[in-house]
Amino acid sequence: MLDTLKSICERYDHYTELRYHDRIQNRIRVRTGILEEARSNRITGVGARVLIGGAWGFSSTSNTDKEAIIDAVEKAKRAAKARVVEEKVDIAPTPLATGRFESSPTEDSLVDHSLEEKLSLCIGANKMMDGVIGTTIYYEYIDHKYIATNDGAFCEIVDMKPTFMTIAVASEGAESVEVYGGKGVTGGWKALFSERSAADIASESRDKALTLLHAKRVGGGRATVIIAPDVTGILAHEAIGHTVEADLVLSGSIVSGKIGQKVANDCVTLVDSGQSPIKENAEGVVLVDDEGVPTKKTVIIDNGILRSYLHNRETAARFGVEPTGNARAFEYSDEPIIRMRNTYIEPVDWNFEEMVEDMREGYLIKNPLNGEASLSADFMFGIAEAYPIHNGELGDVEKLAAISGNAFDVLRSTDAISRDFEYCKPGHCGKGQPAKVGLGGPYIRCKAIIGGV
Amino acid sequence: MKKIDLDLCEDAVKMALKMGAQEAEAYATSEETIKTDVRYNVIANVTAHTKGAIGLRVFVNKGLGFASTNNVRYLEEACENAVRLARAAPRDEFSILPQPKKGGAVKVFDVPLSIEDCVSYTDDLIRSARGDKRVSIGMGGFSSCIQETYVANSNGINASEKRSDFEYWALGMCKDGDEVTDEVFRWGGTHFVHEIDTGKVGRAVGNAVLGLRGAKKTEGVQGEIILAPEALSEYLLRVLTESINADNVQKGVSKLKLKDMFSNHLTIVDDGSLPGGFSTSSFDREGVPHKPLTIIDRGELKSYLHNTYTANKAGTSSTGHAYGGPTSASSIAPTNFVIKPGDKRLKTIISEVDKGVIAEYFTGSVDMASGDFSGALKAGHLIDRGEITIPVKEVMIAGNFFDLLKNISGISRESRDLGGYKIPYIKTGGVSITS
């Protein structure tokens, strides 16, 4: 297939990019003992993109015969030529990937575990969730791609991303509490359950929901808080990461024109990486992006200074920088757009217990439920748990509604960062099309507004 | 490569039965889509897609298995996976496939459009909105989708349909000096080329945003609100459509009560066979023909939306609301969801408001289960003693959507079609309004 793609690309003088994607997606969902979903999907197809006269044209086909792929390129050409372009785009030249790239181990691969095993895993774990409305979900993407461009990309990519998730809803009268648990990785079966089994994840979610149901509600206001790695991750991704995606920078995000400026306290280094630094198997591993650009670690904020945006080849040309390997497409029929990969704040040297002991008043905040943020980095995240800290001691869990603020203000107020580090909270990021991303970080101590919405 | 069609669906059903399925259903689509995307007054993107897929739902001992593929080379693998999953699945007594039922075919197909045609309609959309250059289209687009749908099951259902869907929409604002107005959204869609009217949608956006110039923040807005069709459709009506979904009712998620939930002004009919409706089709995701279904009759809840599974669980028949594509088993969704228009013109309804607000859209958060919402009404005008006066910026509102439906005191004769929703203006109250 890769040779076929290459031979088709080479027929054309204009930039031509062909991406074959074969995806197996299996998904099981069990709610209160009832199997709601048990499906296995396999989709294959080719996305064809051309750049003619400064205009993109994109077409896709689920028919992977050579003639159908050529037809897709011809349609992409017509799409590029059909409109008048006022602002011509270009792509930055860059070394492109050649060879085979595999991000998942060949041993203990997902394909060695049967559909039946995955189904019984969800049914078994669901039994651990009595006393709540419990949902257990297993899903996996098993991806095989070939990318060829007529300016040098010629590569094969194998990637596997399994996820196990739980939702526990505990309620009594009008009071209701929802708790999410789970893990997502890039890798095999062992990596997914390396720390906790599916049954442990399910019973932890259940216990947490039942505890929170009877917990008192936290007071509101501006406070010193230690945010746990799961909240640090969502802050880094949702409230900072989107503002530095170069397409959104061009739409006027708050960091437009601020490269080289101080945007956070000196201790803060914020990264988006296609690899899995610090800990293995991060969920958003992308070894080669969907334009065929090999990825690396992109330092966005380096010790408080804004150093880089996240680029595809088009925005890299526009800003006169190197592409960062952030062009991603969810399926063959999606056009590559700028997306994050593994976004996190780097750990420093505090130990978590010392951070707590060093605080007179405040809260430890963990377990985000949802989040939204604007291009000015104002954010509000729904949060499940708050633990009051009084004279260096952690109190009992309280129910929290939300944490909000401006993410850059939060990073400017950050005065302590732990050496403990975790990737957490499985899920997808949405930007017109879904993408599996990794989020995480250390515990960080900062100031934010907590409490009711 | 072998073609995705009705014969393939029938072959897939036979293959699944041979592999051990006791019941089997195959649903497939094959489509050609062309899309344009408008960003800031120019066509930013044009794409063309050819796709098809086939999905198999099978039962073994009433256990469910589902598999799909878009590549017929993997059809056998998909059949195997569906049967394996079904064998391993727990028994669900209510698992069942529909029996064949007679229904009338509807006409929803015209000729296809070319890439160049789609670009030309998009140009017309932008041009019509921007007769006055202060109008700016932030986002918009045109799409043409030619789709063939096929369904076959082991009870003898076999049906197919060819359709063409043409849709276009624009989200515009007016920039006048330093002033930027709220945005206004309009949608248009049809199955027939001669009915495409991108100019109408463009002009409607242009005129509406020009009328929002000079909007002021006002204090102490009180009284009634009139919601435009777009304000209802965006998020708010989803509270109702989720609540009448029989699956949510059976899971205890829906908070609907049979009595005293709605104003007696309110009548809602869902009709997948409605001539000219954008969501009109001959049959649903399971091959069950559509027919009109009264959901609310003068304030009284009459029916939920069922597919075959929820109907079997409730001891009734499917209402023809199985929904979904070939890559997952059927869920439930409305088709053409029609709020019956009232007998007064919008102008008359406005004249009956002493003090209040009429608004184009709602932005904010809505809790789907409880119906509680809070957010802002945008693109609004104040109403004072029966007359529309000045445009207003961001009127904050909070309340419960079911209360809002209970407090309806007027429904306009005019309604707009919003992709399967036919919605009039509604006058209501009982929400907290601040500014």
Short mmCIF file of C-alpha atoms in Angstrom, two decimals, chain B residues 39-360:
data_model
loop_
_atom_site.label_atom_id
_atom_site.label_comp_id
_atom_site.label_asym_id
_atom_site.label_seq_id
_atom_site.Cartn_x
_atom_site.Cartn_y
_atom_site.Cartn_z
CA ARG B 39 -14.46 31.54 7.90
CA TYR B 40 -14.50 35.31 8.08
CA ASN B 41 -16.23 35.94 4.74
CA VAL B 42 -14.13 33.59 2.61
CA ILE B 43 -14.36 29.92 1.74
CA ALA B 44 -11.60 28.49 3.91
CA ASN B 45 -12.03 24.87 2.95
CA VAL B 46 -13.61 22.62 0.37
CA THR B 47 -13.70 18.87 0.92
CA ALA B 48 -15.16 15.87 -0.89
CA HIS B 49 -15.70 12.45 0.66
CA THR B 50 -16.74 9.07 -0.66
CA LYS B 51 -17.68 6.63 2.03
CA GLY B 52 -19.74 3.59 2.82
CA ALA B 53 -20.05 1.17 5.71
CA ILE B 54 -22.03 -1.85 6.81
CA GLY B 55 -23.01 -2.68 10.39
CA LEU B 56 -24.26 -6.01 11.71
CA ARG B 57 -26.38 -6.48 14.81
CA VAL B 58 -26.85 -10.07 15.88
CA PHE B 59 -28.39 -11.94 18.79
CA VAL B 60 -27.33 -15.30 20.16
CA ASN B 61 -29.53 -16.51 23.04
CA LYS B 62 -30.79 -12.91 23.31
CA GLY B 63 -27.22 -11.68 23.83
CA LEU B 64 -26.19 -8.66 21.73
CA GLY B 65 -23.23 -8.40 19.39
CA PHE B 66 -22.42 -5.64 16.91
CA ALA B 67 -19.65 -5.17 14.36
CA SER B 68 -19.11 -2.94 11.37
CA THR B 69 -16.68 -2.25 8.60
CA ASN B 70 -16.37 0.14 5.70
CA ASN B 71 -14.27 -2.32 3.74
CA VAL B 72 -16.16 -5.30 2.31
CA ARG B 73 -12.94 -7.34 2.38
CA TYR B 74 -13.43 -7.43 6.17
CA LEU B 75 -17.14 -8.31 6.09
CA GLU B 76 -16.56 -11.92 7.14
CA GLU B 77 -14.37 -10.76 10.02
CA ALA B 78 -17.14 -8.35 11.08
CA CYS B 79 -19.75 -11.15 11.01
CA GLU B 80 -17.48 -13.33 13.12
CA ASN B 81 -16.83 -10.56 15.66
CA ALA B 82 -20.54 -9.75 15.98
CA VAL B 83 -21.41 -13.41 16.59
CA ARG B 84 -18.52 -13.87 19.07
CA LEU B 85 -19.61 -10.83 21.07
CA ALA B 86 -23.23 -12.00 21.06
CA ARG B 87 -22.23 -15.46 22.31
CA ALA B 88 -20.29 -13.94 25.20
CA ALA B 89 -22.93 -11.32 26.03
CA PRO B 90 -25.40 -11.71 28.88
CA ARG B 91 -28.99 -12.55 27.93
CA ASP B 92 -31.36 -9.61 27.61
CA GLU B 93 -34.97 -10.80 27.35
CA PHE B 94 -36.00 -7.70 25.46
CA SER B 95 -33.54 -8.15 22.58
CA ILE B 96 -35.58 -8.36 19.41
CA LEU B 97 -35.51 -7.32 15.75
CA PRO B 98 -38.52 -5.71 14.05
CA GLN B 99 -40.91 -7.54 11.73
CA PRO B 100 -41.57 -6.16 8.22
CA LYS B 101 -44.23 -3.44 8.15
CA LYS B 102 -45.83 -1.67 5.24
CA GLY B 103 -45.05 1.97 4.77
CA GLY B 104 -45.13 4.47 1.97
CA ALA B 105 -41.92 5.49 0.24
CA VAL B 106 -41.15 9.21 0.29
CA LYS B 107 -39.31 11.22 -2.34
CA VAL B 108 -36.14 12.73 -0.95
CA PHE B 109 -33.78 12.45 -3.90
CA ASP B 110 -32.84 14.90 -6.60
CA VAL B 111 -29.71 15.25 -8.74
CA PRO B 112 -26.21 15.51 -7.28
CA LEU B 113 -24.28 18.79 -7.23
CA SER B 114 -20.68 19.23 -8.34
CA ILE B 115 -17.84 20.65 -6.22
CA GLU B 116 -18.04 23.82 -8.33
CA ASP B 117 -21.84 24.10 -7.76
CA CYS B 118 -21.31 23.90 -3.99
CA VAL B 119 -18.66 26.64 -4.11
CA SER B 120 -20.99 28.81 -6.19
CA TYR B 121 -23.89 28.41 -3.67
CA THR B 122 -21.46 29.29 -0.88
CA ASP B 123 -20.37 32.44 -2.71
CA ASP B 124 -24.06 33.39 -3.03
CA LEU B 125 -24.58 32.82 0.71
CA ILE B 126 -21.70 35.15 1.61
CA ARG B 127 -22.61 37.77 -1.01
CA SER B 128 -26.27 37.86 0.06
CA ALA B 129 -25.35 38.34 3.70
CA ARG B 130 -22.88 41.09 2.89
CA GLY B 131 -24.94 43.48 0.80
CA ASP B 132 -23.79 45.85 3.53
CA LYS B 133 -20.06 45.34 4.10
CA ARG B 134 -20.40 45.94 7.82
CA VAL B 135 -21.92 42.46 7.98
CA SER B 136 -19.37 39.72 8.54
CA ILE B 137 -19.91 35.97 8.29
CA GLY B 138 -17.68 34.43 10.97
CA MET B 139 -18.67 30.88 10.16
CA GLY B 140 -20.89 29.21 7.64
CA GLY B 141 -20.98 26.63 4.93
CA PHE B 142 -22.77 24.53 2.37
CA SER B 143 -22.96 20.78 2.14
CA SER B 144 -24.31 18.33 -0.38
CA CYS B 145 -24.76 14.71 0.65
CA ILE B 146 -26.01 11.99 -1.69
CA GLN B 147 -26.69 8.91 0.36
CA GLU B 148 -28.06 5.45 -0.22
CA THR B 149 -29.32 3.53 2.79
CA TYR B 150 -29.96 -0.21 2.97
CA VAL B 151 -31.36 -2.42 5.71
CA ALA B 152 -32.10 -6.16 5.84
CA ASN B 153 -32.87 -8.49 8.72
CA SER B 154 -33.59 -12.14 9.37
CA ASN B 155 -37.30 -11.41 9.84
CA GLY B 156 -37.56 -10.44 6.19
CA ILE B 157 -37.08 -6.69 6.26
CA ASN B 158 -35.26 -5.46 3.18
CA ALA B 159 -35.47 -1.83 2.20
CA SER B 160 -33.40 0.82 0.53
CA GLU B 161 -33.62 4.53 -0.10
CA LYS B 162 -31.67 7.16 -2.01
CA ARG B 163 -31.63 10.70 -0.71
CA SER B 164 -30.00 14.05 -1.36
CA ASP B 165 -29.52 16.51 1.49
CA PHE B 166 -28.46 20.08 0.75
CA GLU B 167 -27.74 22.26 3.79
CA TYR B 168 -26.39 25.77 4.25
CA TRP B 169 -25.97 28.02 7.22
CA ALA B 170 -24.36 31.24 8.36
CA LEU B 171 -23.38 32.78 11.67
CA GLY B 172 -22.93 36.49 11.19
CA MET B 173 -22.31 39.70 13.07
CA CYS B 174 -22.12 43.38 12.22
CA LYS B 175 -18.93 45.39 12.74
CA ASP B 176 -19.62 49.11 12.70
CA GLY B 177 -16.61 51.16 13.78
CA ASP B 178 -15.64 49.84 17.18
CA GLU B 179 -19.00 48.22 17.71
CA VAL B 180 -19.41 44.48 17.19
CA THR B 181 -22.96 43.18 17.49
CA ASP B 182 -24.07 39.81 18.84
CA GLU B 183 -24.09 36.98 16.32
CA VAL B 184 -27.15 35.70 14.48
CA PHE B 185 -27.53 32.16 13.08
CA ARG B 186 -29.73 31.03 10.20
CA TRP B 187 -30.04 27.63 8.55
CA GLY B 188 -31.56 26.39 5.32
CA GLY B 189 -31.90 22.94 3.87
CA THR B 190 -33.80 20.87 1.34
CA HIS B 191 -33.69 17.63 -0.65
CA PHE B 192 -34.28 19.37 -3.96
CA VAL B 193 -31.91 21.56 -5.97
CA HIS B 194 -34.65 23.95 -7.13
CA GLU B 195 -35.51 24.72 -3.50
CA ILE B 196 -31.97 25.73 -2.48
CA ASP B 197 -32.14 29.36 -1.38
CA THR B 198 -28.76 30.42 -0.03
CA GLY B 199 -29.68 34.03 -0.77
CA LYS B 200 -32.60 33.92 1.67
CA VAL B 201 -30.43 32.62 4.53
CA GLY B 202 -27.66 35.13 3.76
CA ARG B 203 -30.07 38.09 3.60
CA ALA B 204 -31.82 37.01 6.82
CA VAL B 205 -28.51 37.02 8.71
CA GLY B 206 -27.48 40.36 7.18
CA ASN B 207 -30.75 42.09 8.02
CA ALA B 208 -30.90 40.66 11.53
CA VAL B 209 -27.39 41.73 12.54
CA LEU B 210 -27.79 45.23 11.06
CA GLY B 211 -30.81 45.59 13.35
CA LEU B 212 -28.66 44.87 16.38
CA ARG B 213 -26.46 47.97 16.02
CA GLY B 214 -26.49 50.29 18.98
CA ALA B 215 -27.35 47.57 21.49
CA LYS B 216 -27.03 48.66 25.07
CA LYS B 217 -26.61 46.91 28.35
CA THR B 218 -29.78 47.61 30.22
CA GLU B 219 -30.61 47.25 33.85
CA GLY B 220 -33.57 45.59 35.42
CA VAL B 221 -35.07 43.85 32.41
CA GLN B 222 -38.20 42.19 33.65
CA GLY B 223 -41.31 40.61 32.30
CA GLU B 224 -41.89 38.05 29.58
CA ILE B 225 -39.50 36.65 27.01
CA ILE B 226 -40.12 35.70 23.40
CA LEU B 227 -37.66 33.10 22.12
CA ALA B 228 -36.84 32.82 18.43
CA PRO B 229 -36.74 29.30 16.91
CA GLU B 230 -32.92 29.37 16.95
CA ALA B 231 -32.86 30.21 20.68
CA LEU B 232 -34.90 27.12 21.43
CA SER B 233 -33.21 24.70 19.10
CA GLU B 234 -29.58 25.18 20.07
CA TYR B 235 -29.58 23.50 23.46
CA LEU B 236 -32.90 23.96 25.11
CA LEU B 237 -35.06 21.62 23.05
CA ARG B 238 -32.57 18.84 23.62
CA VAL B 239 -33.77 18.74 27.24
CA LEU B 240 -37.19 17.76 25.92
CA THR B 241 -36.04 15.37 23.18
CA GLU B 242 -33.79 13.55 25.66
CA SER B 243 -36.65 13.35 28.16
CA ILE B 244 -39.09 11.79 25.67
CA ASN B 245 -36.49 9.23 24.59
CA ALA B 246 -37.92 5.94 25.91
CA ASP B 247 -34.43 4.65 26.69
CA ASN B 248 -33.87 7.55 29.11
CA VAL B 249 -37.35 7.02 30.54
CA GLN B 250 -36.64 3.32 31.15
CA LYS B 251 -33.26 4.11 32.75
CA GLY B 252 -34.91 6.60 35.10
CA VAL B 253 -32.95 9.52 33.64
CA SER B 254 -36.01 11.36 32.29
CA LYS B 255 -37.88 13.57 34.75
CA LEU B 256 -41.08 13.78 32.69
CA LYS B 257 -44.42 13.42 34.42
CA LEU B 258 -47.56 12.54 32.54
CA LYS B 259 -49.62 15.40 33.96
CA ASP B 260 -49.21 19.13 34.51
CA MET B 261 -45.84 19.44 32.80
CA PHE B 262 -46.71 21.65 29.86
CA SER B 263 -48.76 24.67 28.87
CA ASN B 264 -51.97 23.77 27.05
CA HIS B 265 -50.74 26.01 24.20
CA LEU B 266 -48.16 23.33 23.42
CA THR B 267 -48.71 20.58 20.84
CA ILE B 268 -45.75 18.66 19.43
CA VAL B 269 -45.86 16.08 16.66
CA ASP B 270 -42.84 14.15 15.45
CA ASP B 271 -43.27 12.96 11.87
CA GLY B 272 -40.56 11.23 9.89
CA SER B 273 -42.90 10.97 6.89
CA LEU B 274 -43.63 14.72 6.71
CA PRO B 275 -43.56 15.88 3.07
CA GLY B 276 -40.70 18.37 2.65
CA GLY B 277 -39.26 17.72 6.11
CA PHE B 278 -35.47 17.71 6.23
CA SER B 279 -35.42 14.54 8.38
CA THR B 280 -38.05 12.80 6.26
CA SER B 281 -37.20 9.25 5.17
CA SER B 282 -39.08 6.08 4.28
CA PHE B 283 -37.86 4.03 7.26
CA ASP B 284 -35.77 4.31 10.41
CA ARG B 285 -32.41 2.76 11.35
CA GLU B 286 -34.10 -0.64 11.83
CA GLY B 287 -36.22 -0.50 8.67
CA VAL B 288 -39.44 0.46 10.48
CA PRO B 289 -41.56 2.91 8.44
CA HIS B 290 -42.16 6.40 9.85
CA LYS B 291 -45.56 7.82 10.69
CA PRO B 292 -46.78 10.91 12.57
CA LEU B 293 -46.57 10.60 16.36
CA THR B 294 -48.25 13.06 18.69
CA ILE B 295 -45.92 13.62 21.61
CA ILE B 296 -47.70 16.44 23.41
CA ASP B 297 -51.33 17.28 22.69
CA ARG B 298 -52.45 20.64 24.11
CA GLY B 299 -50.15 20.26 27.10
CA GLU B 300 -50.70 16.56 27.71
CA LEU B 301 -47.85 14.10 27.24
CA LYS B 302 -49.03 11.37 24.85
CA SER B 303 -46.06 9.26 23.81
CA TYR B 304 -42.35 8.61 24.05
CA LEU B 305 -40.00 7.91 21.14
CA HIS B 306 -39.35 4.17 20.83
CA ASN B 307 -37.13 1.87 18.87
CA THR B 308 -37.89 -1.85 18.74
CA TYR B 309 -35.93 -2.65 21.93
CA THR B 310 -37.52 -0.01 24.19
CA ALA B 311 -40.95 -0.72 22.70
CA ASN B 312 -40.59 -4.41 23.52
CA LYS B 313 -39.55 -3.51 27.06
CA ALA B 314 -42.59 -1.22 27.41
CA GLY B 315 -44.98 -3.72 25.82
CA THR B 316 -45.75 -1.48 22.84
CA SER B 317 -44.71 -1.09 19.20
CA SER B 318 -41.76 0.83 17.81
CA THR B 319 -42.70 4.38 16.87
CA GLY B 320 -40.08 4.34 14.09
CA HIS B 321 -37.49 6.38 15.97
CA ALA B 322 -34.51 4.04 15.77
CA TYR B 323 -31.59 6.28 14.91
CA GLY B 324 -27.94 6.00 13.99
CA GLY B 325 -25.43 5.08 11.34
CA PRO B 326 -23.86 1.80 10.31
CA THR B 327 -21.07 1.89 12.92
CA SER B 328 -23.22 1.37 16.00
CA ALA B 329 -26.49 -0.30 16.95
CA SER B 330 -29.58 1.87 16.92
CA SER B 331 -30.22 4.57 19.49
CA ILE B 332 -33.30 6.81 19.58
CA ALA B 333 -33.81 10.31 18.19
CA PRO B 334 -36.62 12.53 16.88
CA THR B 335 -37.16 12.92 13.14
CA ASN B 336 -39.10 16.04 12.07
CA PHE B 337 -39.90 17.52 15.45
CA VAL B 338 -42.71 19.98 14.90
CA ILE B 339 -44.03 22.41 17.48
CA LYS B 340 -47.51 23.23 16.20
CA PRO B 341 -47.70 26.91 15.23
CA GLY B 342 -50.22 29.13 17.03
CA ASP B 343 -52.92 31.21 15.40
CA LYS B 344 -51.46 34.67 16.08
CA ARG B 345 -48.83 36.47 14.07
CA LEU B 346 -45.54 37.24 15.84
CA LYS B 347 -46.40 40.93 15.62
CA THR B 348 -49.62 40.34 17.60
CA ILE B 349 -47.79 38.30 20.21
CA ILE B 350 -45.24 41.08 20.64
CA SER B 351 -48.07 43.61 20.97
CA GLU B 352 -49.42 41.64 23.92
CA VAL B 353 -46.18 42.04 25.90
CA ASP B 354 -46.12 45.00 28.26
CA LYS B 355 -42.44 44.67 29.16
CA GLY B 356 -40.02 41.98 28.03
CA VAL B 357 -37.31 40.77 25.68
CA ILE B 358 -37.30 39.01 22.31
CA ALA B 359 -34.07 37.13 21.64
CA GLU B 360 -32.39 35.22 18.82
#
